[in-house]
Amino acid sequence: MSGKYDSIVYEYFEKAQGSIVLISEDPLFKKMLSSTIFKIIGTKRDCLFAVETLQAGLKKIQELTKRSLECIVFIERMVGGVTSTDTLLTLKRLLPDLKIIVLVGETKRENIAFFYEIGVSNVISKPASMNNIIEKMAFTVKPQGKLSELMSIGKRCLAAGKYMEAMQVAKKVLQLKPESPAGLMLQGDIHIAQNELQKALDCFHQAHESSKIYLEPIKKLVDAYRGVDENEMLKYMKKLDRLSPLNAYRKTEIGKIHVKRDEMELAESYFDQAIETVTKEAMGMISSVAESISEAVDTNPGMAEKYLVKVLEAKGKTLGKDDIALFNKLGIALRGQGKWKEAIENYANALRISPEDEGLFYNMGMAYYDGGDKRMAVKCFDDALRINPDFYKASEAVSMNLGTLYAEVRDYERALPCFESAFKLNPKNGQARRKVAALKDAVG
């Protein structure tokens, strides 16, 4: 065991008697997390509690909390085909100090912003390495640096009602780092606790000015202006909405304010956005379940086709470039049934969304090749190479497929580098070796 992050995590398990509650249906991540804790960190304690449902996870968290035991919750963004957002909001409301790490399969900025806004400690994008898991756990257990240490002390003093001591800590933070948003917000919170609203607002405004895209000072301003100045509250709510646009509850609240002001067009706009946000979330749930089913039956192309079509139909108008993998999977399922015409139509639909995707052109070319239309297959391969001349070089199979087609239509100059690529990727590929030798003679 080496490194300061390993030591921090080891101390969390061995000295602080900390635990992990993992809420996930992913056996690979469970195995990775277990290996990280017991083999890399080296703890001997029975400290990993892995469950597959939200209900079982909440029960375990409640049990540990009642025993005053520390725990870090690892939770998937989707559990059992249901988004865990409501569970996260409930946990942070009931246990505001609970340390939570959300596991996601994507890293869209809006998603990350929303998770941090509702109070999660960290986000891990899967697949994750052991080093990544250890580092995220270390930062969750013990935020690094002198400033973070002081902030923890200051918050404890504030919670205990020791306002003078808390203010001294805030001043130390600002001496170490002038205009520190964290230090300014601590000062603001102390002023709020002492009913000094204007002083608190001054601190929150300074914190916002020193870091315009940091969400926390804006949230503080919204709360401080609530019931005091509706115009200012609304202004900062809209700033939050621009930085973290996936919060449907906030969009609804903004809409309600506009209704109260009889600004019905603005209200309708925000209500529509709120509905669209939760609809996307619901579509994501449908999509996640159907995609999971399609993966489970990928050896049965007919059944895989059925559920992939359901995913694409569910997404409807919300389909975007992030969904291209679904089109590719559906194309493979269709080709597996000999439905090459349907596969071509599927790829054409995908190309309307992402017209410069070399993978789609390649897969469409393979569908044309299945149907015996070598001329159109060559055209698709040419389009793929136009977009990315090197795209085949990472895959032996793709290199062989391109080389085979170009050789069949006697375009030897294009076929040769493809077979050379396949042979380079796998020197045991006898067919590629023979093709390279023959084509070198043919090209001269």
Tab-separated table of C-alpha atoms in Angstrom:
chain	number	residue	atom	x	y	z
A	1	MET	CA	0.000	0.000	0.000
A	2	SER	CA	1.411	3.401	-0.958
A	3	GLY	CA	0.399	7.011	-1.390
A	4	LYS	CA	-1.438	9.466	0.800
A	5	TYR	CA	-4.835	8.617	-0.728
A	6	ASP	CA	-4.431	4.928	0.212
A	7	SER	CA	-3.510	5.956	3.761
A	8	ILE	CA	-6.553	8.228	4.121
A	9	VAL	CA	-8.908	5.466	2.968
A	10	TYR	CA	-7.168	2.851	5.145
A	11	GLU	CA	-7.580	5.082	8.222
A	12	TYR	CA	-11.252	5.596	7.361
A	13	PHE	CA	-11.854	1.836	7.560
A	14	GLU	CA	-9.466	0.900	10.377
A	15	LYS	CA	-9.471	3.942	12.704
A	16	ALA	CA	-12.823	5.598	12.007
A	17	GLN	CA	-14.571	2.193	11.631
A	18	GLY	CA	-16.105	3.468	8.401
A	19	SER	CA	-18.227	1.429	6.000
A	20	ILE	CA	-19.375	1.448	2.383
A	21	VAL	CA	-22.965	0.894	1.270
A	22	LEU	CA	-23.042	0.050	-2.452
A	23	ILE	CA	-26.428	0.271	-4.202
A	24	SER	CA	-25.806	-1.233	-7.632
A	25	GLU	CA	-26.819	-4.073	-9.922
A	26	ASP	CA	-23.412	-4.017	-11.628
A	27	PRO	CA	-21.426	-7.135	-10.576
A	28	LEU	CA	-18.254	-5.837	-12.274
A	29	PHE	CA	-18.208	-2.611	-10.249
A	30	LYS	CA	-19.000	-4.553	-7.055
A	31	LYS	CA	-16.014	-6.813	-7.743
A	32	MET	CA	-13.785	-3.809	-8.537
A	33	LEU	CA	-14.830	-1.966	-5.347
A	34	SER	CA	-14.328	-5.104	-3.242
A	35	SER	CA	-10.845	-5.676	-4.681
A	36	THR	CA	-9.983	-2.019	-4.069
A	37	ILE	CA	-11.021	-2.150	-0.406
A	38	PHE	CA	-9.710	-5.554	0.603
A	39	LYS	CA	-6.749	-6.188	-1.714
A	40	ILE	CA	-5.339	-2.735	-2.516
A	41	ILE	CA	-6.247	-0.829	0.663
A	42	GLY	CA	-5.830	-4.001	2.739
A	43	THR	CA	-8.528	-3.544	5.345
A	44	LYS	CA	-9.510	-6.679	7.268
A	45	ARG	CA	-12.878	-5.398	8.455
A	46	ASP	CA	-16.265	-6.516	7.162
A	47	CYS	CA	-17.108	-3.042	5.903
A	48	LEU	CA	-18.662	-3.402	2.414
A	49	PHE	CA	-22.433	-3.831	2.258
A	50	ALA	CA	-23.565	-4.391	-1.331
A	51	VAL	CA	-27.282	-4.383	-2.190
A	52	GLU	CA	-29.167	-4.222	-5.487
A	53	THR	CA	-32.293	-2.235	-4.560
A	54	LEU	CA	-32.935	1.270	-3.260
A	55	GLN	CA	-35.103	-0.096	-0.439
A	56	ALA	CA	-32.371	-2.460	0.798
A	57	GLY	CA	-29.813	0.351	0.537
A	58	LEU	CA	-31.933	2.771	2.581
A	59	LYS	CA	-32.487	0.087	5.227
A	60	LYS	CA	-28.740	-0.515	5.567
A	61	ILE	CA	-27.952	3.239	5.708
A	62	GLN	CA	-30.614	3.685	8.409
A	63	GLU	CA	-29.165	0.774	10.393
A	64	LEU	CA	-25.603	2.173	10.295
A	65	THR	CA	-26.799	5.704	11.131
A	66	LYS	CA	-28.733	4.469	14.189
A	67	ARG	CA	-25.487	2.884	15.423
A	68	SER	CA	-23.667	6.216	14.827
A	69	LEU	CA	-21.326	4.528	12.343
A	70	GLU	CA	-19.814	6.462	9.450
A	71	CYS	CA	-20.601	5.310	5.945
A	72	ILE	CA	-20.047	6.351	2.352
A	73	VAL	CA	-22.896	5.533	-0.019
A	74	PHE	CA	-22.027	4.497	-3.571
A	75	ILE	CA	-25.233	4.660	-5.616
A	76	GLU	CA	-25.981	4.201	-9.316
A	77	ARG	CA	-27.763	6.976	-11.169
A	78	MET	CA	-30.265	4.315	-12.307
A	79	VAL	CA	-31.261	1.449	-9.993
A	80	GLY	CA	-33.762	-1.175	-11.126
A	81	GLY	CA	-34.615	0.959	-14.138
A	82	VAL	CA	-35.588	3.864	-11.865
A	83	THR	CA	-33.652	7.102	-11.455
A	84	SER	CA	-32.160	7.489	-7.977
A	85	THR	CA	-32.661	11.291	-7.940
A	86	ASP	CA	-35.574	11.211	-5.483
A	87	THR	CA	-33.628	8.886	-3.187
A	88	LEU	CA	-30.625	11.235	-3.287
A	89	LEU	CA	-32.810	14.249	-2.457
A	90	THR	CA	-34.441	12.364	0.427
A	91	LEU	CA	-31.096	11.199	1.839
A	92	LYS	CA	-29.590	14.700	1.724
A	93	ARG	CA	-32.706	16.160	3.362
A	94	LEU	CA	-32.760	13.610	6.211
A	95	LEU	CA	-28.974	13.162	6.550
A	96	PRO	CA	-27.337	16.347	5.213
A	97	ASP	CA	-23.828	15.212	6.255
A	98	LEU	CA	-24.085	11.791	4.595
A	99	LYS	CA	-21.236	11.212	2.121
A	100	ILE	CA	-22.574	10.072	-1.262
A	101	ILE	CA	-20.733	9.081	-4.444
A	102	VAL	CA	-22.932	8.733	-7.550
A	103	LEU	CA	-21.968	6.208	-10.241
A	104	VAL	CA	-22.751	7.297	-13.788
A	105	GLY	CA	-22.237	5.869	-17.246
A	106	GLU	CA	-21.999	9.288	-18.871
A	107	THR	CA	-20.302	12.559	-18.033
A	108	LYS	CA	-22.585	15.269	-19.399
A	109	ARG	CA	-21.803	18.576	-17.695
A	110	GLU	CA	-25.482	19.188	-16.830
A	111	ASN	CA	-25.771	15.822	-15.045
A	112	ILE	CA	-22.601	16.378	-13.026
A	113	ALA	CA	-23.699	19.935	-12.110
A	114	PHE	CA	-27.100	18.678	-10.940
A	115	PHE	CA	-25.605	15.958	-8.704
A	116	TYR	CA	-23.223	18.393	-7.026
A	117	GLU	CA	-26.051	20.888	-6.643
A	118	ILE	CA	-28.197	18.443	-4.672
A	119	GLY	CA	-25.257	17.765	-2.364
A	120	VAL	CA	-23.452	14.596	-3.455
A	121	SER	CA	-19.789	14.413	-2.430
A	122	ASN	CA	-18.391	13.015	-5.662
A	123	VAL	CA	-19.276	11.477	-9.026
A	124	ILE	CA	-17.507	8.465	-10.557
A	125	SER	CA	-17.847	7.759	-14.252
A	126	LYS	CA	-17.789	4.042	-15.075
A	127	PRO	CA	-15.798	2.079	-15.992
A	128	ALA	CA	-13.507	3.326	-13.215
A	129	SER	CA	-9.977	2.307	-12.269
A	130	MET	CA	-8.974	1.319	-8.728
A	131	ASN	CA	-6.837	4.472	-8.480
A	132	ASN	CA	-9.827	6.607	-9.462
A	133	ILE	CA	-12.017	4.928	-6.812
A	134	ILE	CA	-9.362	5.384	-4.103
A	135	GLU	CA	-8.822	9.056	-4.996
A	136	LYS	CA	-12.562	9.844	-4.992
A	137	MET	CA	-13.013	8.057	-1.651
A	138	ALA	CA	-10.058	9.936	-0.142
A	139	PHE	CA	-11.459	13.326	-1.213
A	140	THR	CA	-14.884	12.289	0.102
A	141	VAL	CA	-13.526	11.156	3.479
A	142	LYS	CA	-11.045	13.990	3.942
A	143	PRO	CA	-11.045	16.968	1.566
A	144	GLN	CA	-7.425	17.805	0.862
A	145	GLY	CA	-5.491	20.841	2.051
A	146	LYS	CA	-5.350	23.339	4.915
A	147	LEU	CA	-8.347	25.322	3.620
A	148	SER	CA	-10.609	22.272	3.638
A	149	GLU	CA	-9.489	21.395	7.149
A	150	LEU	CA	-10.257	24.930	8.390
A	151	MET	CA	-13.656	24.908	6.655
A	152	SER	CA	-14.576	21.673	8.453
A	153	ILE	CA	-13.660	23.255	11.805
A	154	GLY	CA	-15.570	26.439	10.956
A	155	LYS	CA	-18.723	24.545	10.012
A	156	ARG	CA	-18.570	22.528	13.234
A	157	CYS	CA	-18.238	25.734	15.269
A	158	LEU	CA	-21.186	27.283	13.432
A	159	ALA	CA	-23.348	24.183	13.979
A	160	ALA	CA	-22.489	24.318	17.702
A	161	GLY	CA	-23.499	27.991	17.906
A	162	LYS	CA	-19.911	29.155	18.543
A	163	TYR	CA	-20.193	32.132	16.212
A	164	MET	CA	-17.094	34.011	17.387
A	165	GLU	CA	-14.853	30.955	16.927
A	166	ALA	CA	-16.465	30.244	13.531
A	167	MET	CA	-15.806	33.829	12.403
A	168	GLN	CA	-12.150	33.557	13.455
A	169	VAL	CA	-11.824	30.404	11.328
A	170	ALA	CA	-13.487	32.153	8.351
A	171	LYS	CA	-10.982	35.016	8.654
A	172	LYS	CA	-8.096	32.514	8.702
A	173	VAL	CA	-9.457	30.955	5.504
A	174	LEU	CA	-9.585	34.381	3.855
A	175	GLN	CA	-6.052	35.180	5.024
A	176	LEU	CA	-4.791	31.975	3.416
A	177	LYS	CA	-6.840	32.574	0.268
A	178	PRO	CA	-8.231	36.107	-0.177
A	179	GLU	CA	-11.717	36.158	-1.760
A	180	SER	CA	-12.142	32.419	-1.127
A	181	PRO	CA	-15.819	31.663	-1.974
A	182	ALA	CA	-15.877	29.017	0.779
A	183	GLY	CA	-14.546	31.448	3.394
A	184	LEU	CA	-16.956	34.187	2.304
A	185	MET	CA	-19.905	31.790	2.403
A	186	LEU	CA	-18.929	30.667	5.910
A	187	GLN	CA	-18.915	34.323	6.986
A	188	GLY	CA	-22.303	34.785	5.329
A	189	ASP	CA	-23.768	31.756	7.111
A	190	ILE	CA	-22.516	33.108	10.453
A	191	HIS	CA	-24.207	36.474	9.740
A	192	ILE	CA	-27.450	34.652	8.791
A	193	ALA	CA	-27.328	32.755	12.107
A	194	GLN	CA	-26.977	36.121	13.891
A	195	ASN	CA	-29.846	37.692	11.887
A	196	GLU	CA	-27.472	40.084	10.090
A	197	LEU	CA	-29.044	39.757	6.641
A	198	GLN	CA	-27.300	42.644	4.855
A	199	LYS	CA	-23.852	41.538	6.030
A	200	ALA	CA	-24.679	37.984	4.902
A	201	LEU	CA	-25.798	39.228	1.476
A	202	ASP	CA	-22.567	41.221	1.091
A	203	CYS	CA	-20.555	38.051	1.772
A	204	PHE	CA	-22.604	35.902	-0.611
A	205	HIS	CA	-22.324	38.538	-3.364
A	206	GLN	CA	-18.540	38.658	-2.922
A	207	ALA	CA	-18.388	34.861	-3.078
A	208	HIS	CA	-20.407	34.873	-6.301
A	209	GLU	CA	-18.235	37.608	-7.834
A	210	SER	CA	-15.061	35.651	-7.079
A	211	SER	CA	-16.382	32.528	-8.831
A	212	LYS	CA	-19.227	33.194	-11.248
A	213	ILE	CA	-19.882	29.552	-12.210
A	214	TYR	CA	-19.729	28.122	-8.674
A	215	LEU	CA	-23.266	27.053	-7.742
A	216	GLU	CA	-23.089	27.295	-3.949
A	217	PRO	CA	-22.878	31.124	-3.607
A	218	ILE	CA	-25.837	31.494	-5.990
A	219	LYS	CA	-27.868	29.013	-3.931
A	220	LYS	CA	-26.997	31.020	-0.804
A	221	LEU	CA	-28.215	34.227	-2.502
A	222	VAL	CA	-31.501	32.573	-3.536
A	223	ASP	CA	-32.151	31.426	0.041
A	224	ALA	CA	-31.115	34.785	1.549
A	225	TYR	CA	-33.427	36.752	-0.761
A	226	ARG	CA	-36.369	34.363	-0.310
A	227	GLY	CA	-39.194	36.263	1.367
A	228	VAL	CA	-37.111	39.465	1.287
A	229	ASP	CA	-36.717	40.475	-2.371
A	230	GLU	CA	-38.528	38.359	-4.947
A	231	ASN	CA	-36.895	40.063	-7.946
A	232	GLU	CA	-33.387	39.298	-6.703
A	233	MET	CA	-34.374	35.773	-5.710
A	234	LEU	CA	-35.787	35.148	-9.208
A	235	LYS	CA	-32.674	36.587	-10.863
A	236	TYR	CA	-30.392	34.166	-9.036
A	237	MET	CA	-32.766	31.231	-9.497
A	238	LYS	CA	-32.527	31.800	-13.252
A	239	LYS	CA	-28.728	31.945	-13.000
A	240	LEU	CA	-28.800	28.577	-11.251
A	241	ASP	CA	-31.111	27.223	-13.938
A	242	ARG	CA	-28.665	28.211	-16.691
A	243	LEU	CA	-25.730	26.542	-14.894
A	244	SER	CA	-27.629	23.436	-13.776
A	245	PRO	CA	-30.578	23.013	-16.173
A	246	LEU	CA	-31.814	19.565	-15.067
A	247	ASN	CA	-33.583	20.658	-11.878
A	248	ALA	CA	-37.280	20.356	-12.787
A	249	TYR	CA	-38.389	21.449	-9.295
A	250	ARG	CA	-36.600	24.786	-9.681
A	251	LYS	CA	-38.074	25.343	-13.162
A	252	THR	CA	-41.526	24.736	-11.662
A	253	GLU	CA	-40.849	27.193	-8.831
A	254	ILE	CA	-39.713	29.843	-11.333
A	255	GLY	CA	-42.887	29.218	-13.339
A	256	LYS	CA	-45.042	29.654	-10.221
A	257	ILE	CA	-43.460	33.046	-9.516
A	258	HIS	CA	-44.322	34.176	-13.056
A	259	VAL	CA	-47.920	32.927	-12.599
A	260	LYS	CA	-48.206	34.985	-9.402
A	261	ARG	CA	-47.052	38.000	-11.435
A	262	ASP	CA	-49.553	37.170	-14.210
A	263	GLU	CA	-46.654	36.654	-16.656
A	264	MET	CA	-48.279	33.617	-18.206
A	265	GLU	CA	-46.067	33.247	-21.289
A	266	LEU	CA	-42.920	33.132	-19.168
A	267	ALA	CA	-44.629	30.770	-16.718
A	268	GLU	CA	-45.657	28.445	-19.542
A	269	SER	CA	-42.112	28.421	-20.916
A	270	TYR	CA	-40.662	27.259	-17.575
A	271	PHE	CA	-43.470	24.746	-16.961
A	272	ASP	CA	-42.853	23.286	-20.438
A	273	GLN	CA	-39.132	23.016	-19.673
A	274	ALA	CA	-39.926	21.291	-16.363
A	275	ILE	CA	-42.159	18.729	-18.087
A	276	GLU	CA	-39.551	18.201	-20.809
A	277	THR	CA	-36.851	17.596	-18.167
A	278	VAL	CA	-38.848	14.967	-16.268
A	279	THR	CA	-40.025	13.411	-19.560
A	280	LYS	CA	-36.398	12.994	-20.628
A	281	GLU	CA	-35.714	11.397	-17.254
A	282	ALA	CA	-38.653	9.022	-17.735
A	283	MET	CA	-37.525	8.236	-21.286
A	284	GLY	CA	-34.090	7.558	-19.870
A	285	MET	CA	-35.646	5.027	-17.491
A	286	ILE	CA	-37.560	3.289	-20.310
A	287	SER	CA	-34.466	3.366	-22.471
A	288	SER	CA	-32.255	1.984	-19.711
A	289	VAL	CA	-34.578	-0.958	-19.010
A	290	ALA	CA	-35.082	-1.811	-22.693
A	291	GLU	CA	-31.372	-1.494	-23.463
A	292	SER	CA	-30.524	-3.722	-20.513
A	293	ILE	CA	-32.963	-6.339	-21.841
A	294	SER	CA	-31.526	-6.065	-25.360
A	295	GLU	CA	-28.033	-6.708	-23.985
A	296	ALA	CA	-29.279	-9.745	-22.083
A	297	VAL	CA	-30.636	-11.270	-25.316
A	298	ASP	CA	-27.882	-10.167	-27.707
A	299	THR	CA	-27.441	-13.788	-28.832
A	300	ASN	CA	-31.040	-13.682	-30.073
A	301	PRO	CA	-31.055	-10.962	-32.795
A	302	GLY	CA	-34.852	-11.015	-33.175
A	303	MET	CA	-35.478	-10.318	-29.503
A	304	ALA	CA	-32.637	-7.773	-29.354
A	305	GLU	CA	-34.252	-5.966	-32.310
A	306	LYS	CA	-37.624	-5.847	-30.526
A	307	TYR	CA	-36.264	-4.087	-27.431
A	308	LEU	CA	-33.834	-1.794	-29.254
A	309	VAL	CA	-36.739	-0.563	-31.386
A	310	LYS	CA	-38.628	0.145	-28.134
A	311	VAL	CA	-35.674	2.193	-26.867
A	312	LEU	CA	-35.528	4.290	-30.041
A	313	GLU	CA	-39.317	4.746	-30.113
A	314	ALA	CA	-39.333	5.797	-26.448
A	315	LYS	CA	-36.659	8.407	-27.051
A	316	GLY	CA	-38.435	9.756	-30.147
A	317	LYS	CA	-37.644	13.434	-30.656
A	318	THR	CA	-35.051	13.429	-27.886
A	319	LEU	CA	-32.669	11.208	-29.894
A	320	GLY	CA	-29.212	12.719	-30.256
A	321	LYS	CA	-25.603	11.855	-31.008
A	322	ASP	CA	-25.299	10.090	-27.646
A	323	ASP	CA	-27.748	7.483	-28.959
A	324	ILE	CA	-25.743	6.442	-32.042
A	325	ALA	CA	-24.568	3.293	-30.223
A	326	LEU	CA	-28.223	2.172	-30.064
A	327	PHE	CA	-28.578	2.492	-33.842
A	328	ASN	CA	-25.399	0.497	-34.324
A	329	LYS	CA	-26.637	-2.252	-31.993
A	330	LEU	CA	-29.978	-2.378	-33.823
A	331	GLY	CA	-28.183	-2.549	-37.180
A	332	ILE	CA	-26.143	-5.537	-35.973
A	333	ALA	CA	-29.326	-7.253	-34.707
A	334	LEU	CA	-31.035	-6.681	-38.074
A	335	ARG	CA	-28.032	-7.927	-40.049
A	336	GLY	CA	-27.936	-10.991	-37.786
A	337	GLN	CA	-31.382	-11.869	-39.127
A	338	GLY	CA	-30.489	-11.175	-42.742
A	339	LYS	CA	-32.543	-7.951	-42.726
A	340	TRP	CA	-29.886	-5.944	-44.552
A	341	LYS	CA	-32.381	-3.521	-46.158
A	342	GLU	CA	-33.858	-2.669	-42.758
A	343	ALA	CA	-30.328	-2.277	-41.372
A	344	ILE	CA	-29.480	0.229	-44.143
A	345	GLU	CA	-32.641	2.211	-43.363
A	346	ASN	CA	-31.712	2.202	-39.674
A	347	TYR	CA	-28.220	3.577	-40.426
A	348	ALA	CA	-29.710	6.217	-42.731
A	349	ASN	CA	-31.900	7.411	-39.832
A	350	ALA	CA	-28.831	7.583	-37.599
A	351	LEU	CA	-26.856	9.547	-40.212
A	352	ARG	CA	-29.558	12.231	-40.179
A	353	ILE	CA	-28.646	12.770	-36.521
A	354	SER	CA	-24.872	12.386	-36.937
A	355	PRO	CA	-23.957	12.874	-40.619
A	356	GLU	CA	-20.181	12.768	-40.045
A	357	ASP	CA	-19.978	9.486	-38.138
A	358	GLU	CA	-17.519	7.159	-39.865
A	359	GLY	CA	-18.746	4.173	-37.821
A	360	LEU	CA	-22.256	4.531	-39.232
A	361	PHE	CA	-20.947	4.665	-42.812
A	362	TYR	CA	-18.817	1.576	-42.179
A	363	ASN	CA	-21.764	-0.363	-40.713
A	364	MET	CA	-24.022	0.737	-43.556
A	365	GLY	CA	-21.352	-0.489	-45.986
A	366	MET	CA	-21.350	-3.888	-44.251
A	367	ALA	CA	-25.141	-4.054	-44.610
A	368	TYR	CA	-24.864	-3.300	-48.350
A	369	TYR	CA	-22.160	-5.995	-48.593
A	370	ASP	CA	-24.524	-8.464	-46.888
A	371	GLY	CA	-27.062	-7.646	-49.594
A	372	GLY	CA	-24.517	-8.157	-52.386
A	373	ASP	CA	-24.390	-4.488	-53.434
A	374	LYS	CA	-20.635	-4.019	-53.538
A	375	ARG	CA	-20.823	-0.683	-55.355
A	376	MET	CA	-22.805	0.959	-52.550
A	377	ALA	CA	-20.688	-0.824	-49.930
A	378	VAL	CA	-17.539	0.726	-51.463
A	379	LYS	CA	-19.212	4.149	-51.494
A	380	CYS	CA	-20.006	3.845	-47.765
A	381	PHE	CA	-16.462	2.695	-46.941
A	382	ASP	CA	-15.083	5.603	-48.982
A	383	ASP	CA	-17.267	8.027	-46.992
A	384	ALA	CA	-16.017	6.524	-43.719
A	385	LEU	CA	-12.384	6.931	-44.823
A	386	ARG	CA	-13.062	10.489	-46.003
A	387	ILE	CA	-14.228	11.403	-42.488
A	388	ASN	CA	-11.464	9.486	-40.701
A	389	PRO	CA	-8.721	7.952	-42.899
A	390	ASP	CA	-7.353	5.931	-39.951
A	391	PHE	CA	-10.575	4.637	-38.381
A	392	TYR	CA	-9.934	0.990	-39.325
A	393	LYS	CA	-6.438	0.858	-37.791
A	394	ALA	CA	-7.679	0.064	-34.278
A	395	SER	CA	-9.605	-3.076	-35.296
A	396	GLU	CA	-8.360	-6.251	-36.968
A	397	ALA	CA	-11.893	-7.219	-38.062
A	398	VAL	CA	-12.643	-3.806	-39.600
A	399	SER	CA	-9.282	-3.793	-41.379
A	400	MET	CA	-9.988	-7.264	-42.814
A	401	ASN	CA	-13.498	-6.289	-43.944
A	402	LEU	CA	-12.303	-3.161	-45.741
A	403	GLY	CA	-9.376	-5.001	-47.313
A	404	THR	CA	-11.592	-7.861	-48.491
A	405	LEU	CA	-14.108	-5.603	-50.224
A	406	TYR	CA	-11.507	-3.377	-51.870
A	407	ALA	CA	-9.651	-6.482	-53.090
A	408	GLU	CA	-12.886	-7.933	-54.525
A	409	VAL	CA	-13.503	-4.773	-56.586
A	410	ARG	CA	-9.814	-4.766	-57.624
A	411	ASP	CA	-8.943	-1.551	-55.775
A	412	TYR	CA	-5.650	-3.040	-54.612
A	413	GLU	CA	-4.061	0.244	-53.548
A	414	ARG	CA	-6.802	0.722	-50.961
A	415	ALA	CA	-6.909	-2.950	-49.989
A	416	LEU	CA	-3.184	-3.237	-49.204
A	417	PRO	CA	-2.961	-0.811	-46.198
A	418	CYS	CA	-6.075	-2.454	-44.709
A	419	PHE	CA	-4.532	-5.937	-44.749
A	420	GLU	CA	-1.240	-4.465	-43.500
A	421	SER	CA	-3.156	-2.976	-40.567
A	422	ALA	CA	-4.815	-6.314	-39.782
A	423	PHE	CA	-1.440	-8.104	-39.896
A	424	LYS	CA	0.162	-5.446	-37.666
A	425	LEU	CA	-2.640	-5.850	-35.102
A	426	ASN	CA	-2.353	-9.655	-35.233
A	427	PRO	CA	0.898	-11.098	-36.652
A	428	LYS	CA	-0.679	-14.577	-36.434
A	429	ASN	CA	-3.317	-13.634	-39.035
A	430	GLY	CA	-2.144	-15.879	-41.881
A	431	GLN	CA	-4.811	-14.643	-44.308
A	432	ALA	CA	-3.741	-11.014	-43.821
A	433	ARG	CA	-0.061	-11.984	-44.299
A	434	ARG	CA	-0.819	-13.812	-47.566
A	435	LYS	CA	-2.983	-10.925	-48.843
A	436	VAL	CA	-0.221	-8.399	-48.103
A	437	ALA	CA	2.321	-10.444	-50.041
A	438	ALA	CA	-0.026	-10.966	-53.013
A	439	LEU	CA	-1.157	-7.339	-53.164
A	440	LYS	CA	2.394	-5.995	-53.004
A	441	ASP	CA	3.098	-7.990	-56.157
A	442	ALA	CA	-0.127	-6.763	-57.776
A	443	VAL	CA	0.473	-3.104	-56.897
A	444	GLY	CA	4.084	-3.453	-58.012
